[in-house]
Short mmCIF file of C-alpha atoms and ligand atoms in Angstrom, two decimals:
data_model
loop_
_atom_site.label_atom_id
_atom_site.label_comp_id
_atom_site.label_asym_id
_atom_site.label_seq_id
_atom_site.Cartn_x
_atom_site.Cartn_y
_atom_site.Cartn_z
CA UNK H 1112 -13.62 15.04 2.56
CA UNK H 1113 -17.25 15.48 2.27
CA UNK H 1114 -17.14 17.78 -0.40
CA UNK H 1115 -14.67 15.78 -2.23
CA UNK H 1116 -16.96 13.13 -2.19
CA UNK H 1117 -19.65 14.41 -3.07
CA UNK H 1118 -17.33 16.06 -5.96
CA UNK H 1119 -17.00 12.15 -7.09
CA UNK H 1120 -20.64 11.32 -6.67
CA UNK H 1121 -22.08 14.75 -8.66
CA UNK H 1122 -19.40 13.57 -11.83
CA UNK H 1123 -21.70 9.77 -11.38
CA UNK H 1124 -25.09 11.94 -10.82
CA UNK H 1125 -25.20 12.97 -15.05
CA UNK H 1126 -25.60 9.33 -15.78
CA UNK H 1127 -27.07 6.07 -14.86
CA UNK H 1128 -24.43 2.94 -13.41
CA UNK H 1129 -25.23 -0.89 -13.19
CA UNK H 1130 -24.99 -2.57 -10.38
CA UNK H 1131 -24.71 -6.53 -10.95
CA UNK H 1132 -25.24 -8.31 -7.79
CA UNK H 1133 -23.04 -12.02 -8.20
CA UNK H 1134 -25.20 -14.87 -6.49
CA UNK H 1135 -24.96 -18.28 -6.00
CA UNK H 1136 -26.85 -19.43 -8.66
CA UNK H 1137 -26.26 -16.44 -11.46
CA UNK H 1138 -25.68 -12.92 -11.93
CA UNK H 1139 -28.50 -10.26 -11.35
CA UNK H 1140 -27.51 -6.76 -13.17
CA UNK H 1141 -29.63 -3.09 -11.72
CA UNK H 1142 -29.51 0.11 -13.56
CA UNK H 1143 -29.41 2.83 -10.82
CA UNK H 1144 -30.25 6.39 -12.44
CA UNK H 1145 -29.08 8.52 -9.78
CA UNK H 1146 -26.41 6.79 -7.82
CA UNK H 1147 -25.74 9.70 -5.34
CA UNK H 1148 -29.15 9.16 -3.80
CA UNK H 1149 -28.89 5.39 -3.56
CA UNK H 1150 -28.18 4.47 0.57
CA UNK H 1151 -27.43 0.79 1.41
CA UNK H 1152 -30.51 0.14 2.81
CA UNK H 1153 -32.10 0.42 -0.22
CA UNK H 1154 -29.22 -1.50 -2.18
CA UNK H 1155 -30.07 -3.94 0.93
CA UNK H 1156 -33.63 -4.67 0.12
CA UNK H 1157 -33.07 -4.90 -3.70
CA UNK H 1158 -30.43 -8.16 -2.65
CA UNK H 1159 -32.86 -9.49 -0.31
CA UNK H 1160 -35.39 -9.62 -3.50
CA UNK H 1161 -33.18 -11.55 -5.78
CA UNK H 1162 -32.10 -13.75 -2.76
CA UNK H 1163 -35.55 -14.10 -0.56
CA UNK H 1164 -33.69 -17.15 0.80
CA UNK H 1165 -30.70 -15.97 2.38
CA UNK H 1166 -29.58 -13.43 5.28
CA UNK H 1167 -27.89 -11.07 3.82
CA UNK H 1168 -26.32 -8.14 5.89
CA UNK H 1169 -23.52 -6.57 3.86
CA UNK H 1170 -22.50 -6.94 0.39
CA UNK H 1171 -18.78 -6.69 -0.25
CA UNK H 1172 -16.88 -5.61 -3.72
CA UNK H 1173 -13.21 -5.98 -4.74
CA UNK H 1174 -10.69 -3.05 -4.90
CA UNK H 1175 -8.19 -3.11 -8.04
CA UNK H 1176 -6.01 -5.77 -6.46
CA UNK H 1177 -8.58 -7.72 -6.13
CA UNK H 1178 -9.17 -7.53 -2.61
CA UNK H 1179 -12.88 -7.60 -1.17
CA UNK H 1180 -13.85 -4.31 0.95
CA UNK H 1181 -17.00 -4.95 2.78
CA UNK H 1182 -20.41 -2.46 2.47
CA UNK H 1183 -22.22 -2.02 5.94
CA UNK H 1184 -23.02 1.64 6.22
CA UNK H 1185 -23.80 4.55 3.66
CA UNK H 1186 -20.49 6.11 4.48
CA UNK H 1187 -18.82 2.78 2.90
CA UNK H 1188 -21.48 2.57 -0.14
CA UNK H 1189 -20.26 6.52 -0.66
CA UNK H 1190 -16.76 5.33 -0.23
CA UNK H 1191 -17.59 2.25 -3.11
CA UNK H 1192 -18.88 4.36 -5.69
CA UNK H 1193 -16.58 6.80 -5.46
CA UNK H 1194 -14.15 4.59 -6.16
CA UNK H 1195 -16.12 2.58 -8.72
CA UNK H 1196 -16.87 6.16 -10.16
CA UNK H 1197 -12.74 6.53 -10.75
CA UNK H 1198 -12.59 2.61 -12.37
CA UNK H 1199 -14.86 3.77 -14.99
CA UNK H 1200 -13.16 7.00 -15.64
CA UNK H 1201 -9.96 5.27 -15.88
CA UNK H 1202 -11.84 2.66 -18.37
CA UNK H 1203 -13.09 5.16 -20.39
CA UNK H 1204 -9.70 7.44 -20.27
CA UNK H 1205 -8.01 3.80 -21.78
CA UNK H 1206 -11.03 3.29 -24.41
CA UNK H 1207 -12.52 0.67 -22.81
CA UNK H 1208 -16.36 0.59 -21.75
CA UNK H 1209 -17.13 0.80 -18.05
CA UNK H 1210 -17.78 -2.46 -16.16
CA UNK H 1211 -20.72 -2.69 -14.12
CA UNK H 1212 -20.46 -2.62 -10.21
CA UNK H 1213 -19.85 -5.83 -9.39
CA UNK H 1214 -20.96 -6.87 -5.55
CA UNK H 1215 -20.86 -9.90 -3.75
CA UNK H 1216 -24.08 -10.08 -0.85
CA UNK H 1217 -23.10 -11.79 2.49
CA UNK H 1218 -25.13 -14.37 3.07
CA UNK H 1219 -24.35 -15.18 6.89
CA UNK H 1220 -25.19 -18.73 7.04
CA UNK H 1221 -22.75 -19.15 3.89
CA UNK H 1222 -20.23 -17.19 5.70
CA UNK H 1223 -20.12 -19.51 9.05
CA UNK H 1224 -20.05 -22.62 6.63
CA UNK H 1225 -17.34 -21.29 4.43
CA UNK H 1226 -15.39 -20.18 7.73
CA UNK H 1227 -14.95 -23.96 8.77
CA UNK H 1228 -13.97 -24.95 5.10
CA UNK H 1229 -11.92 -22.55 5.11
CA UNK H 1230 -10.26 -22.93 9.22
CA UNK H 1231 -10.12 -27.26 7.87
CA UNK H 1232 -8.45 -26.60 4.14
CA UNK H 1233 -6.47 -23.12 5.44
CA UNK H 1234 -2.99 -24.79 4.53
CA UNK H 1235 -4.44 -25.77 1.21
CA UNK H 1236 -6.57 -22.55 0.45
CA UNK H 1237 -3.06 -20.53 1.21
CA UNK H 1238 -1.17 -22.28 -1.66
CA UNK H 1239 -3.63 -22.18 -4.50
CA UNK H 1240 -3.93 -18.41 -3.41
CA UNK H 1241 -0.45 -17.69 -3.66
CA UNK H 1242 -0.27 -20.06 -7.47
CA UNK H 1243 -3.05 -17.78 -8.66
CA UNK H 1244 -1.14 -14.46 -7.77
CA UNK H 1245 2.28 -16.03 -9.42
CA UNK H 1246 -0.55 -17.25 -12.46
CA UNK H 1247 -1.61 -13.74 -12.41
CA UNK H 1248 1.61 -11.99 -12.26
CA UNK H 1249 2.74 -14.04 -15.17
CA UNK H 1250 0.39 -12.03 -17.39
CA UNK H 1251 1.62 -8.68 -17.24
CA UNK H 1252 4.15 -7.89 -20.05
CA UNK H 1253 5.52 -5.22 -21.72
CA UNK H 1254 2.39 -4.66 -24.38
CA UNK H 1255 -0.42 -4.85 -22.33
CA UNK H 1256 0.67 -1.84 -20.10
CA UNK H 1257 -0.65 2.04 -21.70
CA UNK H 1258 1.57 4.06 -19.27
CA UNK H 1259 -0.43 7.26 -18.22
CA UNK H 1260 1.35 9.65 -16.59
CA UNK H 1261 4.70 10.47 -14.64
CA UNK H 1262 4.35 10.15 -11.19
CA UNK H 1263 7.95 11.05 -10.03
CA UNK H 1264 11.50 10.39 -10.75
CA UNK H 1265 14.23 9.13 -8.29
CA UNK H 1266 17.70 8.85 -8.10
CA UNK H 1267 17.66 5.35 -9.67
CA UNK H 1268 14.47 5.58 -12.11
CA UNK H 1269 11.27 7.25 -13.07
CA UNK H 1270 7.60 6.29 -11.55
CA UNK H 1271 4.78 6.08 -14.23
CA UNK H 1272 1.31 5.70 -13.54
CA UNK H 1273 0.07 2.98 -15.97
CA UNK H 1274 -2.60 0.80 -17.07
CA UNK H 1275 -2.53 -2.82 -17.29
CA UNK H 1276 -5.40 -3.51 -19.77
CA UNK H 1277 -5.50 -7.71 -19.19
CA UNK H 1278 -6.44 -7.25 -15.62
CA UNK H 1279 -7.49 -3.25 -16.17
CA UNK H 1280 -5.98 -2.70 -12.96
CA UNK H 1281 -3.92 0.65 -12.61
CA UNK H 1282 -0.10 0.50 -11.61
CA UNK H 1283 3.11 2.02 -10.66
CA UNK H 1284 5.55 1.01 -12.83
CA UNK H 1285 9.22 2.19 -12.45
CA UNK H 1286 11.57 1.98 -15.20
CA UNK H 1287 14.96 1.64 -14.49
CA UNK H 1288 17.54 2.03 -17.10
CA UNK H 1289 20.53 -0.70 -16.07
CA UNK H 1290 23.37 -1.81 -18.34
CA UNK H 1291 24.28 -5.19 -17.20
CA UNK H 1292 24.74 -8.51 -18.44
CA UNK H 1293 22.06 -11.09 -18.93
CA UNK H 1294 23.64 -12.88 -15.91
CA UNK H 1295 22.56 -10.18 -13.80
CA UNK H 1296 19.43 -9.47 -15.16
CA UNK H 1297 18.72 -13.03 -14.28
CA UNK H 1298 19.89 -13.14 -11.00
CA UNK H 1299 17.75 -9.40 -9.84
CA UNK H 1300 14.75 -11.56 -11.38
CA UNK H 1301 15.22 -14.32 -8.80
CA UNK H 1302 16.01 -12.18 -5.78
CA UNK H 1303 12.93 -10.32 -7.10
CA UNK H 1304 10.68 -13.42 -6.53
CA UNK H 1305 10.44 -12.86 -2.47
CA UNK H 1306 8.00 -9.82 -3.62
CA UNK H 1307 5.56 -12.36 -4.88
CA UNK H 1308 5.67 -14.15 -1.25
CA UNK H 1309 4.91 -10.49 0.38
CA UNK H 1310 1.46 -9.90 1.63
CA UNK H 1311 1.06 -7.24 3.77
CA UNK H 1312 -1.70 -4.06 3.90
CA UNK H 1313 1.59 -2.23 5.07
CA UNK H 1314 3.38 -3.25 1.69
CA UNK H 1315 3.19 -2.00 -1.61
CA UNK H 1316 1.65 -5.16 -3.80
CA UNK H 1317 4.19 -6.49 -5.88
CA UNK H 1318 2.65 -7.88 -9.90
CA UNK H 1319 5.56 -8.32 -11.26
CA UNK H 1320 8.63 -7.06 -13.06
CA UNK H 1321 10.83 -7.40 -16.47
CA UNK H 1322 13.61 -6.31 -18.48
CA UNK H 1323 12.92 -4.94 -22.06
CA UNK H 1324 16.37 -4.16 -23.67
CA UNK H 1325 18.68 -2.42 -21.22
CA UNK H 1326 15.73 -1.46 -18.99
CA UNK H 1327 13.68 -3.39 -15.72
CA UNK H 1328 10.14 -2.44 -15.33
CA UNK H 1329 8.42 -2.92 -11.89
CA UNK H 1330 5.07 -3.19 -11.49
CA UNK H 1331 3.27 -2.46 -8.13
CA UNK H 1332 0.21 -1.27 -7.16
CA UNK H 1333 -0.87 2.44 -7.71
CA UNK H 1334 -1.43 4.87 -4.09
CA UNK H 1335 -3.53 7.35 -5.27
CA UNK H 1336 -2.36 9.68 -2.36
CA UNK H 1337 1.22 9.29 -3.73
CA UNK H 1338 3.64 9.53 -1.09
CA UNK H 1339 4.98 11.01 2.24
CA UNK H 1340 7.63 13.86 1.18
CA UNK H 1341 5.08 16.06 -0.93
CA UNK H 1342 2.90 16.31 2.11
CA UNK H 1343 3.61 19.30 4.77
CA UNK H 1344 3.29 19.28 7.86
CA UNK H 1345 1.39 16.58 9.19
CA UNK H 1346 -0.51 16.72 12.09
CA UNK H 1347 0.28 14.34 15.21
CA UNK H 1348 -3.11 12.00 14.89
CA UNK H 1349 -2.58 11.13 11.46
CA UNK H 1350 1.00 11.38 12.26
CA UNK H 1351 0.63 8.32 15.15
CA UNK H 1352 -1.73 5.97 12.63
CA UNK H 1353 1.18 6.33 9.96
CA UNK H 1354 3.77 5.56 12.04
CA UNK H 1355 2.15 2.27 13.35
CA UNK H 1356 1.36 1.58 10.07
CA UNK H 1357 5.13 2.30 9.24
CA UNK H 1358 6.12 0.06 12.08
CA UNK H 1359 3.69 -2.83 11.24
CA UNK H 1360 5.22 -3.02 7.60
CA UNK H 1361 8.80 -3.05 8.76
CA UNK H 1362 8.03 -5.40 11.24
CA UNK H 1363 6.50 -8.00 8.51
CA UNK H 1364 9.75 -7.10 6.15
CA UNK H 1365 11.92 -7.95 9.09
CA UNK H 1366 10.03 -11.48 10.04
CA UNK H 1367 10.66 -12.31 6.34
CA UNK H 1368 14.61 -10.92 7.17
CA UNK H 1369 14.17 -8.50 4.97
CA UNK H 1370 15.70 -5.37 5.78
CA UNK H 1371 13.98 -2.12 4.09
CA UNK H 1372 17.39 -0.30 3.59
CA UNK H 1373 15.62 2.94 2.28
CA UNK H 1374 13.20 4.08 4.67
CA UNK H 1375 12.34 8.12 3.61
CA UNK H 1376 9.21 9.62 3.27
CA UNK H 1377 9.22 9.52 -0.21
CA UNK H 1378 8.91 5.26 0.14
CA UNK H 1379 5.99 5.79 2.27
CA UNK H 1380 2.87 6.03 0.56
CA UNK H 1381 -0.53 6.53 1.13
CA UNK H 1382 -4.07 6.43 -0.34
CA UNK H 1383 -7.48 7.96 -0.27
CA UNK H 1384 -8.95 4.99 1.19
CA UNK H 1385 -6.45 5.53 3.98
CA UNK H 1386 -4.02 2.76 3.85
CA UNK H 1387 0.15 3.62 4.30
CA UNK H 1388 2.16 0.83 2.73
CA UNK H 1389 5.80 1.14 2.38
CA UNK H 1390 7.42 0.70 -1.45
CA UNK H 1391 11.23 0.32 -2.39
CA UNK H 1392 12.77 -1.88 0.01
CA UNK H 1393 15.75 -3.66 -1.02
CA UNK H 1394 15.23 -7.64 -1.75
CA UNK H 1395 17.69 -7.27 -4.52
CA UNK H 1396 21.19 -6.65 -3.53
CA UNK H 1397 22.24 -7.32 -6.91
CA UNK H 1398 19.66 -4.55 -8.36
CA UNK H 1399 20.92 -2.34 -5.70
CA UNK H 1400 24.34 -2.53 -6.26
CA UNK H 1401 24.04 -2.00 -10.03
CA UNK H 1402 21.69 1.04 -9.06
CA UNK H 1403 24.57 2.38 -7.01
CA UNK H 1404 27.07 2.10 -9.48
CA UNK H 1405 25.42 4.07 -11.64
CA UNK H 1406 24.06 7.02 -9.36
CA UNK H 1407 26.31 8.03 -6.24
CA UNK H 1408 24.73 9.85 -3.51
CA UNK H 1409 24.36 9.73 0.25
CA UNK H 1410 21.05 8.85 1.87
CA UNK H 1411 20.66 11.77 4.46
CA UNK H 1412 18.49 9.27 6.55
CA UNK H 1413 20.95 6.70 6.46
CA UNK H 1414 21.99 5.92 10.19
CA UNK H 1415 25.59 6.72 11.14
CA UNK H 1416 26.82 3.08 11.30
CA UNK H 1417 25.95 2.42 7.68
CA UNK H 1418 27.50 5.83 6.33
CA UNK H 1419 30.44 4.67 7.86
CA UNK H 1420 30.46 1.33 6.29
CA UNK H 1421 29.30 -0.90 9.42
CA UNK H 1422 27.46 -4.14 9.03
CA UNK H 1423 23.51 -2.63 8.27
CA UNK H 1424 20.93 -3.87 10.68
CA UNK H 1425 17.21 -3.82 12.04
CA UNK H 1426 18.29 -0.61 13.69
CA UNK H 1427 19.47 1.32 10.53
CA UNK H 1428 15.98 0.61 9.52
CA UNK H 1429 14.60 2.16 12.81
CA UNK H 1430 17.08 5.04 12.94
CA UNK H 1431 15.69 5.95 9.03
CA UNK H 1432 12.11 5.91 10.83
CA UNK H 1433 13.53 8.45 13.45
CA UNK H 1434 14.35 10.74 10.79
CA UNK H 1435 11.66 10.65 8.39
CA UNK H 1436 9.40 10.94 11.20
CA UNK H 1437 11.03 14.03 12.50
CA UNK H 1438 10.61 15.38 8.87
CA UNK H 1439 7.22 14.72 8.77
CA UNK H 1440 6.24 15.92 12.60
CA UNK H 1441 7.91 19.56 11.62
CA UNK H 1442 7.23 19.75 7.97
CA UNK H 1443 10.83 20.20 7.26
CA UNK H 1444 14.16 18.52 7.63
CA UNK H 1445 15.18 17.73 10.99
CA UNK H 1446 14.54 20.79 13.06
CA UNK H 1447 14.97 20.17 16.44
CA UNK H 1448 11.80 21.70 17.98
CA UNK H 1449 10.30 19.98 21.01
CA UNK H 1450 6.47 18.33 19.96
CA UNK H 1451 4.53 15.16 21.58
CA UNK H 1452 5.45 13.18 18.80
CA UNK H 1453 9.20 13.53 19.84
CA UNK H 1454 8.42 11.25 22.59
CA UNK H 1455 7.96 8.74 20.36
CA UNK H 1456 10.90 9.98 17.97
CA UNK H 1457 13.29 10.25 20.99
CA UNK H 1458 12.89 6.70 21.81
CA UNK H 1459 13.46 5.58 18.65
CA UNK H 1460 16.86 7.44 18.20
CA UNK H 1461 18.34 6.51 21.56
CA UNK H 1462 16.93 2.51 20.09
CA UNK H 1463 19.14 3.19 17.03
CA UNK H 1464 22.23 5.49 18.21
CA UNK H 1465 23.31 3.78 20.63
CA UNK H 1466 24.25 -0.17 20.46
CA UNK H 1467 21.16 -2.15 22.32
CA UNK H 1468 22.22 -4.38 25.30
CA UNK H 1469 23.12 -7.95 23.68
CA UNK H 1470 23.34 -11.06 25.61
CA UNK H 1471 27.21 -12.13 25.63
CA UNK H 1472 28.02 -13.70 23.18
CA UNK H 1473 30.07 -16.61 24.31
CA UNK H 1474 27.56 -17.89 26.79
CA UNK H 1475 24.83 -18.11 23.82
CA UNK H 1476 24.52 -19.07 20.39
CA UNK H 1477 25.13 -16.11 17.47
CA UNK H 1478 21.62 -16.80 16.32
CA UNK H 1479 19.97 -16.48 19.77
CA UNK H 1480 21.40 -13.28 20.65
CA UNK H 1481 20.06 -11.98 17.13
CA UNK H 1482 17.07 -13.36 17.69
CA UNK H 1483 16.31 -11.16 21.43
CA UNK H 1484 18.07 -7.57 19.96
CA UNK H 1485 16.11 -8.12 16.92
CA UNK H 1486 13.06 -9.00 19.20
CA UNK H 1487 13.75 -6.27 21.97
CA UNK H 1488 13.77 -3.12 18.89
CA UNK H 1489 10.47 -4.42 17.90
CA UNK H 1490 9.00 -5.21 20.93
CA UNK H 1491 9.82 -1.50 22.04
CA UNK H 1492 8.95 -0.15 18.60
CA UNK H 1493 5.39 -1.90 19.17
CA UNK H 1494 4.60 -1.44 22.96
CA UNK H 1495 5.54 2.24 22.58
CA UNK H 1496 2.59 4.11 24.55
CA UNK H 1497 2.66 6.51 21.26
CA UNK H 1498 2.23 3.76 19.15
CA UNK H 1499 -0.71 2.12 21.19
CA UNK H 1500 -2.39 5.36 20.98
CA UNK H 1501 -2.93 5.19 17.57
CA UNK H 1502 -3.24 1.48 17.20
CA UNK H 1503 -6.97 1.64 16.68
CA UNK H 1504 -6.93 1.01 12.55
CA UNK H 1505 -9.28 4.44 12.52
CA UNK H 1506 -7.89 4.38 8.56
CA UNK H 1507 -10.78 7.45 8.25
CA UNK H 1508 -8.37 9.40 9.89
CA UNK H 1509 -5.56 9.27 7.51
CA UNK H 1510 -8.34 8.65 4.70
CA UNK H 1511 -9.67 12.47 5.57
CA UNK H 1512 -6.59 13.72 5.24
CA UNK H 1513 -5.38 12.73 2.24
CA UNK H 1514 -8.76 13.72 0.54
CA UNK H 1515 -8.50 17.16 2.14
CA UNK H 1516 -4.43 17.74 0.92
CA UNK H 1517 -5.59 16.21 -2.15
CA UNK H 1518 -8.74 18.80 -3.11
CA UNK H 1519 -6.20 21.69 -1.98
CA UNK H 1520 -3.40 20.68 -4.13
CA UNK H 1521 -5.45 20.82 -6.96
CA UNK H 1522 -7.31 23.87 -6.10
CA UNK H 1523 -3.94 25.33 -5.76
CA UNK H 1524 -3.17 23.85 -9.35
CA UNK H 1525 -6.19 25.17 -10.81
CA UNK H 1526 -5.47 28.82 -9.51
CA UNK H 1527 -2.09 28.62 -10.25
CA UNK H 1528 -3.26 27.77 -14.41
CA UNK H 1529 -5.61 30.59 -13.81
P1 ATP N 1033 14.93 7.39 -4.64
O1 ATP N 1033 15.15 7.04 -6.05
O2 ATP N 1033 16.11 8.01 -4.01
O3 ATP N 1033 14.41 6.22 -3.88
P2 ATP N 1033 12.26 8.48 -4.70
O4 ATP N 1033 11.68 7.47 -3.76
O5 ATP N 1033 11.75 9.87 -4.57
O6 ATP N 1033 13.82 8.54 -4.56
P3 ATP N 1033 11.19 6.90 -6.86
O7 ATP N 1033 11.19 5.68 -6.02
O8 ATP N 1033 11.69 6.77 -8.25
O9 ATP N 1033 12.06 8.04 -6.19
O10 ATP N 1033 9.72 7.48 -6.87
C1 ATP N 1033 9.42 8.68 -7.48
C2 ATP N 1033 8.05 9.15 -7.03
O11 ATP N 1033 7.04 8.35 -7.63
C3 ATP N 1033 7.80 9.03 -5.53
O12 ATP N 1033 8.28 10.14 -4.85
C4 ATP N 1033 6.30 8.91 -5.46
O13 ATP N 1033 5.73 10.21 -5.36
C5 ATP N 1033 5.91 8.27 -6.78
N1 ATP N 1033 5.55 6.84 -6.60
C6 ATP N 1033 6.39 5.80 -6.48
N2 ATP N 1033 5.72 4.65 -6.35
C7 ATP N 1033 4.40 4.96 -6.39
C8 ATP N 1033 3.17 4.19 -6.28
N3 ATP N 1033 3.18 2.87 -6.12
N4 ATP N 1033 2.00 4.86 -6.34
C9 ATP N 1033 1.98 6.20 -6.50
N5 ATP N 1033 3.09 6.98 -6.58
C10 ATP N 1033 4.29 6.37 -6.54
MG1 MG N 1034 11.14 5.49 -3.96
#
């Protein structure tokens, strides 16, 4: 991981980056000549001189989606321009010039007053947060997107990497090739607009989607790690802080009643800054349905009940976990070989193969005795000492990894074009 970043920083070393620090009262740009030997200390000092009058202790910047990522250590400054360093690659691969390195200081007395603003408007803050994201959303169209590369191709459609120059954000848009009528087309668009209410560091963020001619185009965000199923064998301690990343996300789908439908490692993905967030769930029964008309296939992590036909569940969802996890623990598909992950795994099959305990039926309503199975499978998917182990958000851990399967892939691609 080290070397990898330092791979990043060396490419930033040849030339000089600015740095534009945003405060209250205007912007404040800094050319740095040799970013690699900048440490936050120093970045520290330089915001304390444009802003004598504040207490600032961290800076913070904002990832592609927007999102700020706070600054409080070299190892997160490294971690910033590294990924600044790929922004302005990506600008320049797109013809664009870079943008300077935009950070926000944290001025701590702002902080504790904007923290009771925001506790007293919360209700209202929420709202305007989620019209800006539709507002936002509403931008992307067909023309603005340059589409890159291909990252994959499924049995329903192919995964581009692309570039969204309004927002010069990069995505994952998959093009799906559908003939149905406008009706239809119309109705996947509305059972589409849940993905706008999603937000969730366990789920893939939604931007939007539309149809040109007899296609639909979704546009998420872009994992840089790519996902699950091209990785081997992965070891149990990244293992555990994927899983209860896994969990977390199904556990949000399911408390919007959203059932994934297509949990596989291959709709797991992951990134270099260490996140897992899970992609391709169903919220459109209508797109699914046309999908499955036009490619037949069975799912070989579908659970039993819904290869048979049976009314799909929470526990279909946890019995696709089971699987993939298996996959994952042995680095192939399943082979019954006894690891410490299995405890974990074991639990989780006996949760899905056989039908849970329910409370009888006629002595309470339909909806409470939903409610407790759906809230027993989660509480036991949560409180799982194998899960608790690993619940420590150590995202390094998974970050690591990825960088270091990453670097060998492509050393492995660079001997094998040797
Ligand atoms: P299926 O069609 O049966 O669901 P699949 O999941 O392999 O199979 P796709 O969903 O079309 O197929 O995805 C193809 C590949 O594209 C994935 O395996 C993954 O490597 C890559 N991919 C998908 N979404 C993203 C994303 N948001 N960021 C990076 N890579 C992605
Ligand atoms: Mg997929």
């Amino acid at each position: 991981v080290f070397i990898f970043a330092l791979k990043q920083l060396c490419a930033m070393d040849t030339e000089a980056i600015v740095i534009r620090i945003k405060t209250p009262t205007g912007d404040m740009d800094s050319s740095v000549d040799c970013p690699s030997l900048l440490n936050f200390n120093d970045l520290l000092v330089a915001i304390r001189d444009v802003m004598p009058e504040a207490t600032v202790t961290a800076f913070e910047y904002e990832d592609e989606v927007g999102d700020r990522i706070t600054v409080r250590s070299d190892e997160e400054l490294k971690a910033m321009l590294s990924y600044y360093c790929n922004t302005m690659n990506e600008q320049r691969m797109n013809g664009l010039l870079p943008d300077p390195l935009q950070i926000f200081p944290r001025d701590v007395w702002h902080i504790s007053l904007t923290l009771c603003c925001v506790l007293f408007f919360s209700s209202l803050k929420k709202s305007s947060a989620e019209l800006k994201r539709i507002l936002t959303n509403g931008q992307i169209n067909a023309q603005d997107i340059h589409y890159q590369e291909q990252l994959g191709h499924g049995n329903g459609g192919t995964v581009y990497k692309a570039y969204h120059v309004l927002s010069k954000r990069v995505l994952a848009v998959k093009v799906i090739p559908l003939d149905i009528t406008v009706e239809l087309q119309k109705q996947i668009m509305s059972e589409l607009e849940i993905l706008y209410k999603c937000d969730s560091p366990y789920i893939i963020r939604f931007f939007s989607a539309f149809f040109v001619e007899n296609r639909i185009s979704i546009c998420t965000e872009f994992m840089d790690g790519g996902s699950l199923d091209v990785y081997k064998r992965i070891p149990e301690h990244v293992l555990g802080r994927i899983a209860v990343a896994v969990v977390k996300g199904l556990t949000y789908l399911w408390s919007l009643k959203i059932l994934h439908r297509d949990v596989k490692p291959s709709n797991m993905l992951v990134n270099t800054r260490g996140q897992v967030k899970l992609c391709d769930f169903g919220v459109s029964t209508q797109l699914v349905n046309s999908i499955a008309k036009t490619y037949v296939g069975t799912n070989a992590y579908m659970a039993p009940e819904r290869i048979s036909g049976e009314q799909y569940g929470i526990h279909a969802d946890v019995w696709s976990v089971g699987i993939s996890f298996m996959e994952l623990a042995l680095g192939m598909f399943p082979y019954p070989q006894q690891l410490n992950v299995t405890c974990f795994l074991s639990e989780l099959f006996c949760c899905s193969s056989q039908d849970p305990p329910v409370l009888p039926v006629g002595q309470f309503s339909e909806k409470f005795v939903h409610f407790i199975t759906q809230c027993r499978l989660q509480k036991k998917l949560f409180k799982h000492l194998c899960l608790s182990l690993y619940n420590d958000g150590n995202a390094e851990v998974v970050s690591m990894w990825v960088c270091r399967c990453l670097e060998e892939r492509r050393a492995q691609q660079a001997q094998g074009r040797i």
